[in-house]
Coordinates of C-alpha atoms and ligand atoms in Angstrom, one line a residue:
M273 CA 17.2 -13.0 -2.5
G274 CA 15.9 -9.5 -1.8
Y275 CA 17.5 -6.4 -0.5
R276 CA 19.2 -6.3 2.8
D277 CA 18.1 -2.8 3.6
L278 CA 16.6 0.4 1.9
R279 CA 20.1 1.5 0.8
D280 CA 20.6 -1.6 -1.3
F281 CA 17.2 -1.0 -2.9
L282 CA 17.9 2.7 -3.6
V283 CA 21.2 1.7 -5.5
A284 CA 19.2 -0.7 -7.7
L285 CA 16.6 1.9 -8.3
E286 CA 19.1 4.5 -9.2
G287 CA 20.8 2.1 -11.4
R288 CA 17.4 1.7 -13.4
G289 CA 16.9 5.5 -13.6
R290 CA 14.0 5.4 -11.2
L291 CA 15.6 7.6 -8.4
R292 CA 16.2 11.2 -8.6
R293 CA 18.4 13.2 -6.2
I294 CA 17.5 16.7 -5.4
A295 CA 20.8 18.4 -4.2
Q296 CA 19.4 21.9 -3.7
P297 CA 18.2 22.7 -0.1
V298 CA 14.6 22.1 0.4
D299 CA 12.3 23.2 3.2
R300 CA 10.5 20.1 4.7
S301 CA 7.8 22.4 6.2
W302 CA 6.3 22.9 2.7
E303 CA 8.6 22.5 -0.3
L304 CA 9.5 18.8 0.1
A305 CA 5.8 17.6 0.0
C306 CA 4.9 20.0 -2.7
I307 CA 7.6 18.7 -5.0
A308 CA 6.5 15.1 -4.4
R309 CA 2.9 16.1 -5.0
W310 CA 3.8 17.3 -8.4
L311 CA 5.5 13.9 -9.1
Y312 CA 2.2 12.2 -8.6
Q313 CA 0.0 14.9 -10.2
A314 CA 2.1 15.5 -13.3
V315 CA 4.2 12.6 -14.2
P316 CA 2.6 9.7 -15.7
E317 CA 2.7 6.6 -13.6
R318 CA 5.2 4.5 -15.7
E319 CA 7.7 7.3 -15.8
R320 CA 7.6 8.2 -12.0
F321 CA 10.6 7.9 -9.8
G322 CA 11.6 7.9 -6.2
L323 CA 12.9 11.2 -4.7
L324 CA 16.0 11.5 -2.6
F325 CA 16.3 14.9 -1.0
E326 CA 20.0 15.3 -0.1
N327 CA 19.5 18.6 1.8
A328 CA 16.3 18.6 3.7
G329 CA 17.6 18.8 7.1
A330 CA 19.8 16.8 9.4
M331 CA 19.8 13.8 7.0
P332 CA 18.7 12.8 3.5
V333 CA 15.0 12.4 3.1
V334 CA 13.5 9.7 0.7
T335 CA 9.9 9.5 -0.4
A336 CA 8.0 7.7 -3.2
A337 CA 10.9 5.3 -3.9
I338 CA 8.9 2.2 -3.3
G339 CA 5.6 3.3 -4.4
A340 CA 6.3 5.7 -7.3
S341 CA 4.8 3.2 -9.8
R342 CA 4.1 -0.5 -10.4
E343 CA 7.7 -0.6 -11.7
T344 CA 9.3 0.7 -8.6
Y345 CA 7.1 -1.5 -6.5
A346 CA 8.1 -4.6 -8.5
L347 CA 11.8 -3.7 -8.1
A348 CA 11.2 -3.4 -4.3
L349 CA 10.1 -7.0 -4.5
D350 CA 13.0 -7.9 -6.9
T351 CA 10.5 -9.0 -9.6
T352 CA 8.8 -7.6 -12.6
P353 CA 5.4 -5.9 -12.8
E354 CA 3.9 -9.3 -13.9
G355 CA 5.7 -11.0 -11.0
I356 CA 4.0 -9.0 -8.3
I357 CA 0.9 -11.1 -7.8
P358 CA 2.7 -14.4 -8.0
A359 CA 5.3 -13.1 -5.6
W360 CA 2.4 -12.1 -3.1
V361 CA 0.6 -15.5 -3.5
R362 CA 3.9 -17.3 -2.8
A363 CA 4.6 -15.2 0.2
L364 CA 1.2 -15.7 1.7
S365 CA 1.4 -19.4 1.2
H366 CA 4.9 -19.7 2.6
P367 CA 5.7 -16.9 5.1
I368 CA 9.2 -17.1 6.6
P369 CA 9.3 -16.0 10.3
P370 CA 12.0 -13.4 11.2
V371 CA 15.3 -14.4 13.0
R372 CA 16.6 -12.5 15.9
V373 CA 20.0 -11.1 16.0
A374 CA 22.0 -9.7 18.8
Q375 CA 23.5 -6.6 17.2
A376 CA 22.1 -4.5 14.6
P377 CA 22.9 -1.5 12.3
C378 CA 19.7 0.3 13.6
Q379 CA 21.2 0.5 17.0
E380 CA 24.6 1.8 16.2
I381 CA 23.5 5.1 17.9
V382 CA 21.1 4.7 21.0
L383 CA 19.5 7.8 22.4
T384 CA 17.3 7.5 25.5
G385 CA 15.8 9.9 28.0
R386 CA 15.9 13.6 27.1
S387 CA 18.3 13.0 24.1
A388 CA 15.7 10.9 22.3
S389 CA 14.1 14.0 20.8
L390 CA 12.0 14.0 17.6
D391 CA 13.7 17.4 16.9
L392 CA 16.5 15.4 15.6
L393 CA 14.6 14.0 12.7
P394 CA 13.6 15.9 9.4
I395 CA 9.9 15.0 9.8
P396 CA 8.0 16.6 6.9
I397 CA 4.7 18.4 6.8
W398 CA 2.7 16.6 4.2
T399 CA -0.2 19.0 3.3
P400 CA 1.6 22.3 3.9
G401 CA -0.7 25.0 5.1
K402 CA -3.5 22.6 6.1
D403 CA -1.8 19.8 8.3
V404 CA -1.6 20.9 11.8
A405 CA 1.9 19.4 12.4
P406 CA 4.7 17.3 10.9
Y407 CA 3.7 13.6 10.7
L408 CA 5.6 10.3 10.9
T409 CA 4.2 8.3 7.9
T410 CA 6.1 5.0 8.3
L411 CA 5.9 1.5 9.7
T412 CA 4.4 1.0 13.1
I413 CA 5.0 -2.2 15.2
T414 CA 2.8 -3.1 18.1
R415 CA 2.2 -6.4 20.0
D416 CA -0.9 -8.3 21.4
A417 CA -0.4 -8.7 25.1
D418 CA -2.5 -12.0 25.4
A419 CA -1.2 -13.8 22.2
G420 CA 2.3 -12.3 22.1
F421 CA 2.4 -11.8 18.3
Q422 CA 3.4 -8.5 16.8
N423 CA 1.7 -6.4 14.2
C424 CA 3.3 -4.3 11.6
A425 CA 1.2 -1.6 9.7
V426 CA 1.3 2.1 8.9
Y427 CA -0.6 4.4 11.2
R428 CA 0.2 8.1 10.7
S429 CA 1.4 9.7 13.9
M430 CA 1.3 13.5 14.6
V431 CA 4.1 15.2 16.2
L432 CA 2.8 16.7 19.4
D433 CA 6.2 17.9 20.8
E434 CA 9.7 16.5 20.7
R435 CA 8.8 13.5 23.0
R436 CA 5.2 12.8 22.1
V437 CA 3.2 11.9 19.1
V438 CA -0.7 11.2 18.6
V439 CA -1.1 7.8 16.8
N440 CA -4.1 7.5 14.4
L441 CA -5.0 4.1 15.7
N442 CA -8.5 3.7 14.3
P443 CA -10.8 1.5 16.4
G444 CA -11.0 -2.0 15.0
R445 CA -7.5 -1.8 13.2
H446 CA -4.9 -4.4 14.2
G447 CA -2.6 -1.9 15.8
W448 CA -5.5 -0.6 17.9
R449 CA -6.5 -4.1 19.1
C450 CA -2.8 -4.7 20.1
V451 CA -2.6 -1.4 22.0
E452 CA -6.0 -2.1 23.6
S453 CA -4.9 -5.5 24.8
Y454 CA -2.3 -3.6 27.2
L455 CA -4.5 -0.6 28.1
R456 CA -7.4 -2.6 29.2
R457 CA -5.1 -4.2 31.8
G458 CA -3.9 -0.8 32.9
L459 CA -0.6 -1.4 31.3
P460 CA 1.5 0.8 28.9
A461 CA 1.5 -0.6 25.4
P462 CA 4.8 -0.7 23.4
I463 CA 4.9 0.9 20.0
T464 CA 7.8 1.6 17.6
W465 CA 8.0 3.5 14.3
V466 CA 10.4 1.9 11.9
I467 CA 11.9 4.3 9.4
A468 CA 13.3 2.9 6.2
T469 CA 14.1 -0.9 6.2
E470 CA 14.1 -3.6 3.5
P471 CA 11.4 -2.9 1.1
A472 CA 9.7 -6.1 1.4
V473 CA 8.6 -5.1 5.0
H474 CA 7.2 -1.7 3.7
C475 CA 5.2 -3.6 1.1
A476 CA 4.0 -6.3 3.6
A477 CA 2.9 -3.8 6.2
V478 CA -0.1 -2.5 4.3
A479 CA -1.6 -5.7 3.1
N480 CA -4.8 -6.5 5.0
V481 CA -3.8 -9.9 6.3
P482 CA -5.9 -11.4 9.2
Y483 CA -5.1 -10.4 12.8
G484 CA -2.5 -12.6 14.3
V485 CA -0.5 -12.8 11.0
D486 CA 2.8 -11.0 11.6
E487 CA 3.4 -8.9 8.4
V488 CA 7.2 -9.3 9.0
S489 CA 6.8 -13.1 8.3
I490 CA 5.1 -12.2 5.0
A491 CA 8.0 -9.8 4.2
G492 CA 10.3 -12.9 4.8
G493 CA 8.1 -14.8 2.2
L494 CA 8.3 -11.9 -0.2
K495 CA 12.1 -11.7 0.1
G496 CA 12.7 -15.5 0.2
T497 CA 14.9 -15.1 3.3
P498 CA 13.9 -14.2 6.9
V499 CA 14.0 -10.6 8.1
E500 CA 16.5 -10.1 10.7
T501 CA 15.2 -8.4 13.8
V502 CA 16.6 -7.2 17.1
K503 CA 15.1 -6.5 20.5
A504 CA 14.3 -2.8 20.8
R505 CA 16.3 -1.1 23.6
T506 CA 13.6 0.3 26.0
I507 CA 10.4 -1.7 25.3
D508 CA 9.5 -5.4 24.5
L509 CA 9.3 -5.5 20.8
A510 CA 11.5 -6.9 17.9
V511 CA 12.3 -4.4 15.1
P512 CA 14.0 -4.9 11.8
A513 CA 17.6 -5.0 12.4
H514 CA 18.6 -3.2 9.1
A515 CA 16.3 -0.2 9.6
E516 CA 17.7 3.2 9.3
I517 CA 16.0 4.7 12.4
V518 CA 13.7 3.2 15.0
I519 CA 11.6 5.3 17.4
E520 CA 10.6 3.4 20.6
G521 CA 7.7 4.5 22.7
E522 CA 4.8 3.6 24.9
I523 CA 1.2 4.5 25.0
R524 CA -0.1 5.0 28.5
P525 CA -3.6 4.3 29.6
D526 CA -5.9 7.4 29.4
D527 CA -3.3 9.6 27.6
R528 CA -5.1 10.9 24.6
A529 CA -5.1 14.0 22.4
R530 CA -6.7 15.4 19.3
E531 CA -5.1 14.2 16.1
G532 CA -5.5 16.2 12.8
P533 CA -6.6 17.6 10.5
F534 CA -4.4 15.7 8.1
G535 CA -4.6 15.3 4.5
E536 CA -6.2 11.9 3.8
F537 CA -5.5 9.4 1.0
A538 CA -9.1 10.0 -0.2
G539 CA -8.4 13.5 -1.2
Y540 CA -9.9 15.6 1.6
M541 CA -8.6 16.8 4.9
S542 CA -9.6 14.5 7.9
Q543 CA -11.4 16.0 10.8
A544 CA -9.5 16.1 14.2
V545 CA -10.4 13.3 16.5
E546 CA -9.2 12.0 19.8
R547 CA -6.5 9.3 19.5
P548 CA -3.9 7.7 21.8
V549 CA -0.7 9.6 22.7
A550 CA 2.6 7.8 22.6
T551 CA 5.6 9.0 24.7
I552 CA 9.1 8.4 23.1
T553 CA 11.4 6.2 25.2
A554 CA 14.3 5.9 22.7
I555 CA 15.5 6.7 19.3
T556 CA 18.0 4.3 17.8
H557 CA 19.7 4.8 14.3
R558 CA 22.5 4.0 12.0
R559 CA 25.6 6.3 12.1
D560 CA 24.6 8.0 8.9
P561 CA 20.8 7.5 8.8
L562 CA 18.3 8.1 6.0
Y563 CA 14.8 9.3 6.7
Y564 CA 11.9 7.9 4.7
G565 CA 8.3 9.1 4.9
Y566 CA 5.4 7.9 2.6
I567 CA 3.6 10.5 0.7
S568 CA -0.2 10.0 0.9
Q569 CA -2.9 12.7 0.8
F570 CA -4.5 13.7 -2.5
P571 CA -4.5 10.7 -4.9
P572 CA -2.7 9.1 -6.6
S573 CA 0.0 8.8 -4.0
E574 CA 2.7 6.4 -2.6
S575 CA 0.1 5.2 -0.3
T576 CA -2.6 4.3 -2.8
T577 CA 0.0 2.5 -5.0
L578 CA 1.4 0.4 -2.1
Q579 CA -2.0 -0.4 -0.7
S580 CA -3.5 -1.4 -4.0
L581 CA -0.6 -3.6 -5.3
G582 CA -0.2 -5.4 -2.0
N583 CA -3.9 -6.3 -1.6
C584 CA -4.4 -7.7 -5.2
G585 CA -2.3 -10.9 -4.4
L586 CA -4.2 -11.2 -1.1
V587 CA -7.6 -11.2 -2.7
L588 CA -6.6 -13.7 -5.3
K589 CA -5.0 -16.1 -2.7
Q590 CA -8.2 -15.9 -0.6
L591 CA -10.4 -16.8 -3.6
H592 CA -8.1 -19.7 -4.5
D593 CA -8.2 -20.9 -0.8
L594 CA -12.1 -20.9 -1.1
G595 CA -11.7 -23.3 -4.1
H596 CA -12.3 -20.6 -7.0
A597 CA -9.3 -21.6 -9.0
S598 CA -10.9 -20.2 -12.1
V599 CA -10.2 -16.7 -10.8
R600 CA -7.1 -15.7 -12.8
D601 CA -6.2 -12.2 -11.9
V602 CA -7.1 -9.2 -9.5
H603 CA -6.5 -5.5 -10.1
I604 CA -7.2 -2.7 -7.6
D605 CA -7.0 0.8 -9.1
L606 CA -4.0 2.7 -8.1
T607 CA -5.8 5.9 -7.3
Y608 CA -7.5 5.1 -4.1
G609 CA -5.6 2.4 -2.1
G610 CA -6.8 -0.9 -1.1
L611 CA -9.9 0.4 0.6
L612 CA -13.0 2.2 -0.7
A613 CA -11.5 1.5 -4.2
H614 CA -12.5 -0.3 -7.4
G615 CA -11.4 -3.9 -7.6
V616 CA -11.5 -5.9 -10.9
I617 CA -11.5 -9.6 -11.1
A618 CA -10.7 -11.7 -14.2
M619 CA -12.1 -15.2 -14.2
R620 CA -13.5 -18.0 -16.2
P621 CA -17.0 -18.4 -14.8
Q622 CA -17.8 -22.1 -14.2
Y623 CA -21.6 -21.9 -13.7
P624 CA -24.4 -19.3 -14.0
G625 CA -24.0 -16.8 -11.2
H626 CA -20.4 -17.7 -10.5
A627 CA -19.1 -14.3 -11.5
R628 CA -21.7 -12.6 -9.2
Q629 CA -20.8 -14.9 -6.4
I630 CA -17.2 -14.0 -6.7
G631 CA -18.0 -10.3 -6.8
R632 CA -20.1 -10.7 -3.7
I633 CA -17.3 -12.6 -1.8
V634 CA -14.8 -9.9 -2.6
A635 CA -17.2 -7.1 -1.7
D636 CA -18.1 -8.8 1.7
T637 CA -14.6 -9.8 2.6
T638 CA -12.6 -6.6 1.7
L639 CA -12.8 -2.9 2.1
L640 CA -13.2 -2.3 -1.7
K641 CA -16.3 -0.2 -2.6
R642 CA -16.8 -1.4 -6.2
V643 CA -16.1 -4.7 -7.5
T644 CA -16.2 -5.5 -11.3
V645 CA -15.9 -9.1 -12.6
V646 CA -14.8 -9.7 -16.2
D647 CA -13.8 -12.7 -18.3
E648 CA -10.2 -13.7 -18.5
D649 CA -9.9 -12.3 -22.0
I650 CA -10.0 -8.8 -20.6
D651 CA -6.8 -7.0 -19.6
I652 CA -7.9 -5.8 -16.3
R653 CA -5.1 -3.2 -16.1
D654 CA -6.2 -1.4 -19.3
A655 CA -8.8 1.0 -18.6
Q656 CA -9.9 1.2 -22.3
H657 CA -10.4 -2.6 -22.3
L658 CA -12.2 -2.7 -19.1
D659 CA -14.6 0.1 -20.5
W660 CA -15.2 -2.1 -23.5
A661 CA -16.2 -5.0 -21.5
L662 CA -18.6 -2.9 -19.4
N663 CA -20.1 -1.5 -22.6
A664 CA -20.3 -4.9 -24.4
R665 CA -21.1 -7.4 -21.5
Y666 CA -22.9 -5.6 -18.7
D667 CA -26.5 -5.0 -18.5
P668 CA -27.0 -2.7 -15.6
A669 CA -30.6 -3.7 -14.6
R670 CA -29.7 -7.4 -14.7
D671 CA -25.9 -7.6 -13.8
T672 CA -25.6 -5.2 -10.8
V673 CA -25.7 -6.2 -7.1
L674 CA -26.0 -3.4 -4.6
V675 CA -24.9 -4.2 -0.9
S676 CA -26.2 -1.5 1.4
G677 CA -25.4 -0.8 5.0
T678 CA -21.8 -1.6 5.0
F679 CA -20.0 -0.1 8.0
S680 CA -16.3 -0.1 8.1
P681 CA -14.6 2.2 7.1
A682 CA -17.4 4.3 5.7
D683 CA -16.6 6.9 8.3
M684 CA -13.6 7.6 6.1
D685 CA -15.6 7.7 2.9
P686 CA -16.1 11.4 1.6
A687 CA -19.2 10.2 -0.3
V688 CA -21.0 9.2 2.8
R689 CA -19.5 11.2 5.6
S690 CA -21.7 14.1 6.4
E691 CA -21.4 16.9 8.9
G692 CA -18.9 14.9 11.0
R693 CA -21.4 12.1 11.6
E694 CA -20.4 8.5 10.6
A695 CA -22.8 6.9 8.3
A696 CA -23.2 3.5 6.8
G697 CA -21.8 3.0 3.2
S698 CA -22.7 0.8 0.4
K699 CA -21.1 -1.4 -2.3
I700 CA -21.7 -2.3 -5.9
V701 CA -20.9 -5.6 -7.6
I702 CA -20.9 -5.5 -11.4
D703 CA -20.9 -8.8 -13.4
A704 CA -19.3 -7.8 -16.6
T705 CA -18.6 -11.2 -17.9
E706 CA -19.8 -12.4 -21.3
K707 CA -23.4 -13.9 -21.2
S708 CA -24.2 -16.8 -23.4
G709 CA -24.9 -16.5 -27.1
A710 CA -22.2 -13.8 -27.9
P711 CA -21.1 -13.9 -31.6
P712 CA -17.4 -14.1 -32.6
F713 CA -15.2 -11.0 -32.3
S714 CA -15.2 -8.5 -35.3
L715 CA -11.4 -8.9 -35.6
P716 CA -9.5 -10.5 -38.5
S717 CA -7.8 -13.9 -37.5
R718 CA -4.5 -13.8 -35.6
E719 CA -2.8 -15.4 -38.6
L720 CA -3.9 -12.4 -40.9
M721 CA -3.1 -9.8 -38.2
D722 CA 0.4 -11.2 -37.6
K723 CA 1.1 -11.2 -41.4
A724 CA -0.3 -7.6 -41.5
L725 CA 2.4 -6.7 -38.9
E726 CA 5.0 -7.7 -41.4
S727 CA 3.4 -5.5 -44.1
W728 CA 3.3 -2.7 -41.5
R729 CA 7.1 -3.0 -41.0
A730 CA 7.7 -3.2 -44.7
A731 CA 5.8 0.0 -45.2
G732 CA 8.1 1.7 -42.9
L733 CA 5.5 2.7 -40.4
P734 CA 6.6 3.4 -36.8
P735 CA 7.3 0.4 -34.6
I736 CA 4.3 -0.7 -32.5
E737 CA 4.0 -3.0 -29.5
V738 CA 1.0 -5.4 -29.5
P739 CA -1.2 -4.4 -26.6
R740 CA -2.1 -7.1 -24.3
R741 CA -5.8 -6.6 -24.9
V742 CA -5.4 -7.3 -28.6
D743 CA -3.3 -10.4 -27.8
L744 CA -6.1 -11.6 -25.6
A745 CA -8.9 -10.8 -28.3
L746 CA -6.9 -12.6 -31.0
A747 CA -6.3 -15.6 -28.9
R748 CA -10.1 -16.2 -28.7
K749 CA -11.1 -19.5 -30.4
K750 CA -14.4 -18.5 -32.0
Ligands
FMN102 C1 1.0 6.3 4.2 C2 0.0 5.5 4.9 C3 -0.8 5.9 6.0 C4 -1.7 5.2 6.6 N1 -2.2 5.7 7.7 C5 -3.1 4.9 8.3 C6 -3.7 5.4 9.5 O1 -3.4 6.4 10.0 N2 -4.6 4.7 10.1 C7 -5.1 3.4 9.6 O2 -5.8 2.7 10.1 N3 -4.5 3.0 8.5 C8 -3.6 3.7 7.8 N4 -2.9 3.2 6.7 C9 -3.4 1.9 6.1 C10 -2.9 0.8 6.8 O3 -1.5 0.8 7.1 C11 -3.2 -0.6 6.2 O4 -4.5 -0.7 5.8 C12 -2.6 -1.7 7.0 O5 -2.9 -2.9 6.3 C13 -3.5 -1.9 8.3 O6 -3.0 -2.9 8.9 P1 -3.7 -3.7 10.1 O7 -4.7 -4.5 9.2 O8 -2.6 -4.6 10.5 O9 -4.4 -2.8 10.9 C14 -1.9 4.0 6.0 C15 -1.3 3.5 5.0 C16 -0.2 4.2 4.4 C17 0.5 3.7 3.2

């Protein structure tokens, strides 16, 4: 029924050999992020692990535990890699609202006033030598003043001093809309940063669900039980009760400062821009808290893994809701996050132009930059198989749709951003489904290939696993 808190999850992760402890002292102003960077740059995805720095400051610091790989993400949802998309579709169909509790582990210690100092926390610098300050990279909860619902997402926040941060609330994002709903009435907007809670909340926060859908309810759906929440001490927001640390604050009208430069998920440094400033009103935490920060910046990263995997189920569910039941699977490449990335759809086209139609819908309703549609006999997570489909079934002049003049979030797209000005971007839809008249595959029959596996074994050749792409090809009728 899901993990109660991040600690439970770390125990499970360690039990599977997917968490490494670093006992030696590390300097969080540079060393921690550089070690985590090597994890993503040098260790193949399937072998990656979470990092628990036992001596990085006042408390242990964890990063990459949820988004090291598809395997760790699956464990975070208490499922298998194949179970990730079904878990998401279930959660989106059956969200479970949080339940409020009166007392919570995250409030064992309550610090307010001058004692609520960010200096108490081991907040890392994520692109040492280039970021201007330490940054909170964790869950951010806000509320819509008019409708009353809460929003949970990740918006990086730059430490300005021990009591203030600058929050990267991009115009149009849901957190920005929530904060604006207070500021335009001249009221301070409540905001919290939730550091390390049950992993389902971390996974839900970065899925692009519609405005008004509380990601904490989706997290309940992912866990199969409601997330317990507690009222924050100094502001009117409910926060996950089993969090390690909660930072409470408010954004006052007209309080703004420059945020950045900061290492972006796209691989380049962001430019400094003006963003809202939040003033800390309280820090509450467990007696022996853990600190968690996502590592983003140069891809691949924990950020790209979390955002890609969370948004696949969302896209599939949306297509099914539109009546396209013949869409079978969705994959978003793990190098670029759910936005500006490459989405691949596997489907069984039902009529001429169906694959293109699906590609266009996905291009128009998501932040993906490239959308490729293939048949259901392609393993969309296998780059080699996908390339084969593009070589064999895609005619560029005939099967490409270009969508130009797309706006959001082209300002974050290094390919179109120029000299600090925002520019419109574009998208490509590729129909790489088989067109009529394709001959049979040049593969022996399944029966003969299965028999040959026995011969392989008898010959004493090294053991092999049948790749999914071959399984799919052998299953083809003609
Ligand atoms: C480590 C990390 C940092 C992120 N930083 C930001 C950010 O600063 N601003 C932003 O708009 N989105 C950021 N995102 C992406 C959003 O959290 C994500 O797209 C989320 O779904 C947005 O939620 P919303 O649709 O409720 O606005 C970040 C994601 C991660 C994993």
